[in-house]
Backbone as JSON Lines, residues from 0, in Angstrom:
{"i":0,"aa":"M","n":[2.62,-17.0,31.23],"ca":[2.09,-16.99,32.89],"c":[3.57,-16.41,33.78]}
{"i":1,"aa":"A","n":[3.75,-16.0,34.49],"ca":[5.12,-15.76,35.48],"c":[4.58,-16.96,36.63]}
{"i":2,"aa":"V","n":[5.82,-17.68,36.92],"ca":[5.38,-19.13,37.89],"c":[5.75,-18.32,39.08]}
{"i":3,"aa":"I","n":[4.28,-18.5,40.13],"ca":[3.83,-17.63,41.27],"c":[4.1,-18.53,41.93]}
{"i":4,"aa":"E","n":[3.79,-17.5,43.39],"ca":[4.83,-18.72,44.96],"c":[3.09,-18.65,45.7]}
{"i":5,"aa":"L","n":[3.17,-20.1,46.53],"ca":[1.97,-21.03,46.61],"c":[2.59,-21.05,48.17]}
{"i":6,"aa":"T","n":[1.77,-20.35,48.83],"ca":[1.54,-20.63,50.16],"c":[0.13,-21.11,51.45]}
{"i":7,"aa":"Q","n":[0.27,-21.76,52.18],"ca":[-0.41,-22.31,52.59],"c":[-1.92,-21.48,52.58]}
{"i":8,"aa":"H","n":[-1.77,-19.83,52.78],"ca":[-2.62,-19.17,52.28],"c":[-3.58,-18.7,51.11]}
{"i":9,"aa":"N","n":[-2.47,-19.31,49.92],"ca":[-3.63,-18.96,48.65],"c":[-3.21,-20.5,47.99]}
{"i":10,"aa":"F","n":[-3.06,-21.12,48.46],"ca":[-2.97,-22.65,46.93],"c":[-4.29,-23.37,47.19]}
{"i":11,"aa":"D","n":[-5.29,-23.53,48.16],"ca":[-6.23,-24.25,47.91],"c":[-7.36,-22.94,46.57]}
{"i":12,"aa":"A","n":[-6.6,-22.01,46.54],"ca":[-7.72,-20.8,46.2],"c":[-7.42,-20.86,44.42]}
{"i":13,"aa":"V","n":[-6.26,-21.81,44.52],"ca":[-4.79,-21.6,43.23],"c":[-5.29,-22.72,42.11]}
{"i":14,"aa":"V","n":[-4.96,-24.36,43.39],"ca":[-5.94,-24.95,43.14],"c":[-7.41,-24.75,42.28]}
{"i":15,"aa":"Q","n":[-7.99,-24.76,43.25],"ca":[-9.26,-24.73,42.86],"c":[-10.37,-23.81,41.87]}
{"i":16,"aa":"G","n":[-9.4,-23.09,41.76],"ca":[-9.95,-21.55,40.43],"c":[-9.09,-21.31,39.44]}
{"i":17,"aa":"N","n":[-8.42,-22.92,39.16],"ca":[-7.45,-22.92,37.91],"c":[-7.7,-24.31,37.17]}
{"i":18,"aa":"D","n":[-7.82,-24.97,35.61],"ca":[-7.86,-26.45,35.37],"c":[-6.67,-26.87,35.41]}
{"i":19,"aa":"L","n":[-5.39,-26.38,34.72],"ca":[-4.09,-26.83,35.02],"c":[-3.59,-26.43,35.88]}
{"i":20,"aa":"V","n":[-2.88,-26.3,37.2],"ca":[-1.74,-25.92,38.19],"c":[-0.48,-27.14,38.19]}
{"i":21,"aa":"L","n":[0.93,-26.58,38.19],"ca":[1.86,-27.08,37.94],"c":[2.45,-26.55,39.4]}
{"i":22,"aa":"V","n":[2.73,-27.92,40.84],"ca":[3.34,-27.28,41.28],"c":[5.3,-27.8,41.8]}
{"i":23,"aa":"D","n":[5.24,-27.43,42.25],"ca":[6.65,-27.74,42.14],"c":[7.23,-27.32,43.78]}
{"i":24,"aa":"F","n":[7.2,-28.57,44.79],"ca":[7.86,-28.04,45.64],"c":[10.05,-28.09,45.82]}
{"i":25,"aa":"W","n":[10.06,-27.2,46.65],"ca":[12.0,-26.84,46.3],"c":[12.47,-26.45,48.03]}
{"i":26,"aa":"A","n":[13.56,-25.58,47.74],"ca":[14.22,-25.34,48.52],"c":[15.71,-24.46,48.0]}
{"i":27,"aa":"P","n":[15.48,-23.15,48.43],"ca":[17.22,-22.74,48.33],"c":[17.86,-23.13,48.19]}
{"i":28,"aa":"W","n":[18.24,-24.5,48.92],"ca":[19.51,-24.78,49.65],"c":[19.91,-26.44,48.64]}
{"i":29,"aa":"C","n":[18.82,-26.17,47.71],"ca":[19.11,-27.42,47.05],"c":[19.32,-27.24,45.5]}
{"i":30,"aa":"A","n":[20.79,-28.05,45.38],"ca":[21.01,-27.87,43.78],"c":[20.18,-28.02,42.85]}
{"i":31,"aa":"P","n":[19.57,-29.32,42.78],"ca":[18.99,-30.58,41.5],"c":[17.17,-29.18,42.16]}
{"i":32,"aa":"C","n":[16.78,-28.61,42.75],"ca":[15.52,-27.54,42.55],"c":[16.15,-26.36,42.09]}
{"i":33,"aa":"R","n":[17.35,-26.3,41.9],"ca":[17.85,-24.75,41.49],"c":[18.08,-25.46,39.86]}
{"i":34,"aa":"G","n":[18.3,-25.86,39.55],"ca":[19.18,-26.79,37.95],"c":[17.32,-27.2,36.91]}
{"i":35,"aa":"F","n":[16.51,-27.38,38.01],"ca":[14.91,-27.32,37.34],"c":[14.56,-26.45,37.26]}
{"i":36,"aa":"A","n":[14.72,-25.32,38.22],"ca":[13.58,-24.38,37.88],"c":[13.18,-23.35,36.6]}
{"i":37,"aa":"P","n":[14.72,-23.27,35.67],"ca":[14.66,-22.63,34.47],"c":[14.16,-23.23,33.04]}
{"i":38,"aa":"I","n":[14.07,-24.78,33.82],"ca":[13.01,-25.85,33.03],"c":[11.3,-25.5,32.93]}
{"i":39,"aa":"F","n":[11.44,-25.74,34.61],"ca":[9.95,-25.26,34.9],"c":[9.43,-23.87,34.87]}
{"i":40,"aa":"E","n":[10.18,-22.62,34.37],"ca":[10.23,-21.25,34.37],"c":[9.48,-21.06,32.45]}
{"i":41,"aa":"A","n":[10.51,-22.21,31.88],"ca":[10.62,-22.31,30.47],"c":[9.17,-22.82,29.86]}
{"i":42,"aa":"A","n":[8.57,-23.84,31.31],"ca":[7.55,-24.71,30.84],"c":[6.51,-23.46,31.11]}
{"i":43,"aa":"A","n":[6.37,-22.6,32.24],"ca":[5.22,-21.7,31.93],"c":[5.85,-20.93,30.57]}
{"i":44,"aa":"A","n":[5.87,-20.28,30.33],"ca":[5.73,-19.35,29.27],"c":[5.0,-19.91,28.33]}
{"i":45,"aa":"K","n":[5.93,-21.23,27.79],"ca":[5.18,-22.11,26.87],"c":[3.48,-22.69,26.7]}
{"i":46,"aa":"Y","n":[3.15,-22.23,28.71],"ca":[1.92,-22.72,28.69],"c":[1.23,-21.86,29.45]}
{"i":47,"aa":"P","n":[1.01,-20.48,29.35],"ca":[0.22,-19.25,29.52],"c":[-0.83,-19.8,30.34]}
{"i":48,"aa":"D","n":[-2.27,-20.56,29.6],"ca":[-3.05,-21.21,30.3],"c":[-2.98,-22.06,31.7]}
{"i":49,"aa":"A","n":[-2.02,-22.37,31.46],"ca":[-1.43,-23.1,33.19],"c":[-0.96,-22.93,34.54]}
{"i":50,"aa":"V","n":[-0.91,-22.44,35.17],"ca":[-0.83,-21.7,36.97],"c":[0.96,-22.54,36.95]}
{"i":51,"aa":"F","n":[1.91,-22.24,37.43],"ca":[3.43,-22.79,37.82],"c":[3.02,-22.31,39.14]}
{"i":52,"aa":"G","n":[3.18,-22.97,39.7],"ca":[3.23,-22.2,41.38],"c":[5.0,-23.07,42.11]}
{"i":53,"aa":"K","n":[5.12,-22.24,43.1],"ca":[6.77,-23.11,43.11],"c":[6.06,-23.57,44.66]}
{"i":54,"aa":"V","n":[6.57,-24.12,45.88],"ca":[6.21,-24.12,46.77],"c":[7.53,-23.92,47.49]}
{"i":55,"aa":"N","n":[8.25,-23.31,48.34],"ca":[9.33,-23.75,49.56],"c":[9.27,-23.71,50.33]}
{"i":56,"aa":"T","n":[9.51,-25.48,51.01],"ca":[9.38,-26.21,51.59],"c":[9.91,-25.77,53.05]}
{"i":57,"aa":"D","n":[11.13,-25.04,53.02],"ca":[11.82,-24.17,54.22],"c":[10.85,-23.46,54.57]}
{"i":58,"aa":"V","n":[9.91,-22.19,54.32],"ca":[8.98,-21.77,54.28],"c":[7.66,-22.65,54.27]}
{"i":59,"aa":"E","n":[7.36,-23.07,53.86],"ca":[5.37,-24.03,54.13],"c":[6.21,-24.7,54.19]}
{"i":60,"aa":"Q","n":[6.38,-25.79,55.98],"ca":[6.65,-26.53,55.7],"c":[5.22,-27.69,56.2]}
{"i":61,"aa":"E","n":[4.45,-26.32,56.14],"ca":[2.72,-27.49,56.32],"c":[2.46,-28.03,55.22]}
{"i":62,"aa":"L","n":[2.34,-27.42,54.55],"ca":[2.5,-28.03,53.28],"c":[2.66,-29.17,52.34]}
{"i":63,"aa":"G","n":[4.42,-28.88,52.47],"ca":[4.93,-29.87,52.49],"c":[5.22,-31.42,53.64]}
{"i":64,"aa":"S","n":[4.42,-31.58,54.39],"ca":[4.07,-32.01,55.19],"c":[2.68,-32.54,54.96]}
{"i":65,"aa":"F","n":[2.11,-31.49,54.66],"ca":[0.81,-32.36,53.89],"c":[0.63,-33.12,52.91]}
{"i":66,"aa":"F","n":[1.14,-32.55,51.88],"ca":[1.65,-34.04,50.51],"c":[2.75,-34.46,50.67]}
{"i":67,"aa":"Q","n":[3.77,-34.84,52.34],"ca":[3.54,-35.98,52.61],"c":[5.74,-35.81,51.1]}
{"i":68,"aa":"I","n":[5.91,-34.64,51.67],"ca":[7.0,-34.4,50.23],"c":[8.2,-34.95,51.1]}
{"i":69,"aa":"R","n":[9.07,-35.84,50.45],"ca":[10.18,-36.67,51.16],"c":[11.59,-35.81,51.2]}
{"i":70,"aa":"S","n":[11.5,-35.83,49.26],"ca":[12.49,-35.42,48.78],"c":[11.83,-34.25,47.32]}
{"i":71,"aa":"I","n":[13.33,-33.65,47.27],"ca":[12.18,-32.23,46.44],"c":[13.74,-31.68,45.45]}
{"i":72,"aa":"P","n":[13.41,-31.72,44.45],"ca":[12.37,-31.3,43.8],"c":[11.25,-32.23,43.41]}
{"i":73,"aa":"T","n":[10.28,-31.76,44.12],"ca":[9.05,-32.92,43.51],"c":[7.96,-32.31,42.67]}
{"i":74,"aa":"L","n":[7.66,-32.82,41.67],"ca":[6.53,-31.77,40.9],"c":[5.25,-32.79,41.12]}
{"i":75,"aa":"M","n":[4.12,-32.02,41.26],"ca":[2.44,-32.53,41.47],"c":[2.13,-31.7,40.55]}
{"i":76,"aa":"I","n":[1.1,-32.19,39.62],"ca":[0.19,-31.81,38.75],"c":[-1.43,-31.53,39.08]}
{"i":77,"aa":"F","n":[-2.13,-31.03,39.42],"ca":[-3.76,-30.94,39.78],"c":[-4.2,-30.34,38.71]}
{"i":78,"aa":"R","n":[-5.96,-31.7,38.15],"ca":[-5.66,-31.16,36.83],"c":[-7.34,-30.93,37.31]}
{"i":79,"aa":"Q","n":[-8.02,-29.66,37.0],"ca":[-9.55,-29.66,37.41],"c":[-10.01,-30.75,39.23]}
{"i":80,"aa":"Q","n":[-8.67,-29.8,39.81],"ca":[-9.31,-29.85,41.61],"c":[-8.05,-31.27,41.44]}
{"i":81,"aa":"I","n":[-7.99,-31.57,40.77],"ca":[-7.81,-33.22,41.19],"c":[-6.16,-33.29,41.09]}
{"i":82,"aa":"G","n":[-5.49,-34.43,41.79],"ca":[-4.06,-34.56,41.77],"c":[-3.74,-35.53,40.56]}
{"i":83,"aa":"I","n":[-3.28,-35.04,40.2],"ca":[-3.53,-36.74,39.0],"c":[-1.41,-37.33,38.89]}
{"i":84,"aa":"F","n":[-0.9,-36.34,39.65],"ca":[0.41,-36.65,39.04],"c":[1.85,-36.01,40.25]}
{"i":85,"aa":"S","n":[2.4,-36.44,41.25],"ca":[3.51,-36.55,41.72],"c":[4.45,-37.42,41.54]}
{"i":86,"aa":"Q","n":[5.76,-36.89,41.21],"ca":[7.31,-37.27,40.75],"c":[8.15,-36.72,42.14]}
{"i":87,"aa":"A","n":[8.99,-36.97,42.58],"ca":[10.01,-36.72,43.14],"c":[10.66,-36.99,42.41]}
{"i":88,"aa":"G","n":[12.28,-35.57,42.52],"ca":[13.3,-35.64,41.28],"c":[13.3,-34.43,39.71]}
{"i":89,"aa":"S","n":[14.31,-33.65,38.96],"ca":[14.26,-33.28,38.87],"c":[14.05,-33.75,37.24]}
{"i":90,"aa":"L","n":[12.59,-33.41,35.88],"ca":[12.82,-33.57,35.39],"c":[13.7,-33.03,34.21]}
{"i":91,"aa":"P","n":[13.72,-33.28,32.98],"ca":[14.63,-32.41,31.42],"c":[13.49,-32.23,30.87]}
{"i":92,"aa":"A","n":[12.94,-31.15,30.57],"ca":[12.45,-30.32,29.47],"c":[11.94,-31.47,28.92]}
{"i":93,"aa":"N","n":[12.05,-31.95,28.16],"ca":[11.05,-32.97,27.17],"c":[10.84,-33.9,27.65]}
{"i":94,"aa":"A","n":[11.21,-34.25,29.31],"ca":[10.1,-34.95,30.22],"c":[9.27,-34.41,30.21]}
{"i":95,"aa":"L","n":[9.53,-33.05,31.41],"ca":[8.12,-32.33,31.05],"c":[6.99,-31.93,30.36]}
{"i":96,"aa":"E","n":[7.56,-31.71,28.91],"ca":[6.51,-31.85,28.38],"c":[5.82,-32.24,27.76]}
{"i":97,"aa":"E","n":[6.3,-33.92,28.14],"ca":[5.18,-34.86,27.89],"c":[4.21,-35.49,29.02]}
{"i":98,"aa":"V","n":[5.16,-35.13,30.35],"ca":[4.08,-35.21,31.62],"c":[2.52,-34.07,31.35]}
{"i":99,"aa":"I","n":[3.24,-32.99,30.58],"ca":[2.43,-31.46,30.65],"c":[0.85,-32.46,29.66]}
{"i":100,"aa":"T","n":[1.63,-32.53,28.75],"ca":[0.74,-32.99,26.98],"c":[0.13,-34.3,27.35]}
{"i":101,"aa":"Q","n":[1.21,-35.14,28.25],"ca":[-0.61,-36.09,29.03],"c":[-1.03,-35.61,29.43]}
{"i":102,"aa":"A","n":[-1.0,-34.6,30.79],"ca":[-2.04,-34.26,31.67],"c":[-3.57,-33.1,30.79]}
{"i":103,"aa":"L","n":[-2.91,-32.35,29.92],"ca":[-3.77,-32.34,29.48],"c":[-4.68,-33.16,28.22]}
{"i":104,"aa":"A","n":[-4.13,-33.95,28.32],"ca":[-4.71,-35.39,26.93],"c":[-6.28,-36.09,27.97]}
{"i":105,"aa":"L","n":[-5.87,-35.73,29.32],"ca":[-6.81,-36.99,30.58],"c":[-7.97,-36.46,30.45]}
{"i":106,"aa":"D","n":[-9.19,-37.16,30.13],"ca":[-10.51,-37.74,30.32],"c":[-10.49,-37.48,31.49]}
{"i":107,"aa":"M","n":[-10.98,-35.81,31.84],"ca":[-10.96,-36.2,33.54],"c":[-12.4,-36.43,33.88]}
{"i":108,"aa":"D","n":[-13.95,-36.76,32.94],"ca":[-14.79,-37.42,33.17],"c":[-14.15,-38.77,33.69]}
{"i":109,"aa":"E","n":[-13.83,-39.38,32.65],"ca":[-12.67,-41.04,33.57],"c":[-12.3,-40.57,34.58]}
{"i":110,"aa":"V","n":[-10.98,-39.87,34.14],"ca":[-11.17,-40.26,36.67],"c":[-11.49,-39.5,37.44]}
{"i":111,"aa":"R","n":[-12.55,-39.3,37.14],"ca":[-12.99,-39.09,38.21],"c":[-13.8,-39.97,38.31]}
{"i":112,"aa":"R","n":[-14.5,-41.22,37.05],"ca":[-14.93,-42.3,37.16],"c":[-14.41,-43.2,38.27]}
{"i":113,"aa":"E","n":[-13.21,-43.02,37.97],"ca":[-12.01,-44.25,38.88],"c":[-11.76,-44.15,39.91]}
{"i":114,"aa":"I","n":[-12.12,-42.92,39.99],"ca":[-11.93,-41.9,41.57],"c":[-12.87,-42.68,42.93]}
{"i":115,"aa":"A","n":[-14.27,-42.32,41.52],"ca":[-15.53,-42.75,42.37],"c":[-15.86,-43.77,42.48]}
{"i":116,"aa":"Q","n":[-15.11,-44.76,41.76],"ca":[-14.99,-46.33,41.46],"c":[-14.24,-46.63,42.99]}
{"i":117,"aa":"E","n":[-13.05,-46.56,42.87],"ca":[-12.29,-46.89,44.27],"c":[-12.88,-46.22,45.27]}
{"i":118,"aa":"Q","n":[-12.97,-45.38,45.36],"ca":[-14.32,-45.0,46.84],"c":[-15.11,-45.56,47.23]}
{"i":119,"aa":"S","n":[-16.08,-46.58,46.24],"ca":[-16.89,-47.42,46.58],"c":[-16.48,-48.82,46.77]}
{"i":120,"aa":"T","n":[-15.33,-49.41,46.39],"ca":[-15.18,-50.77,46.53],"c":[-14.43,-50.45,47.61]}
{"i":121,"aa":"A","n":[-13.64,-49.38,48.45],"ca":[-12.63,-49.55,49.41],"c":[-13.82,-49.29,50.98]}
{"i":122,"aa":"H","n":[-14.81,-49.43,50.11],"ca":[-15.73,-49.07,52.05],"c":[-16.43,-50.54,51.66]}
């Protein structure tokens, strides 16, 4: 699947409507972002069942602010509408592959139980 442009208008619908969504927060002036782009695009071709989206933080400042993006590139991964990964910095292809493999292997029922437990102890 091709990499799609994510905006404040389609972000929620994309995350809510797909099992696995990888989001690259980037900007055109950012050299590490430009270096990560072909790695991200190659992974998108390898994982057609996942959605790979890019958020241009210059244009979509509200999304960058909402997710507290402090440096770019930042990669976030959502699985079944839950944010499960966030890391600033460019990843080499093998590291991105490992992160995707781990995301797909997660037991999401267990993740939901852990979140529920954290929320109940926080109150």
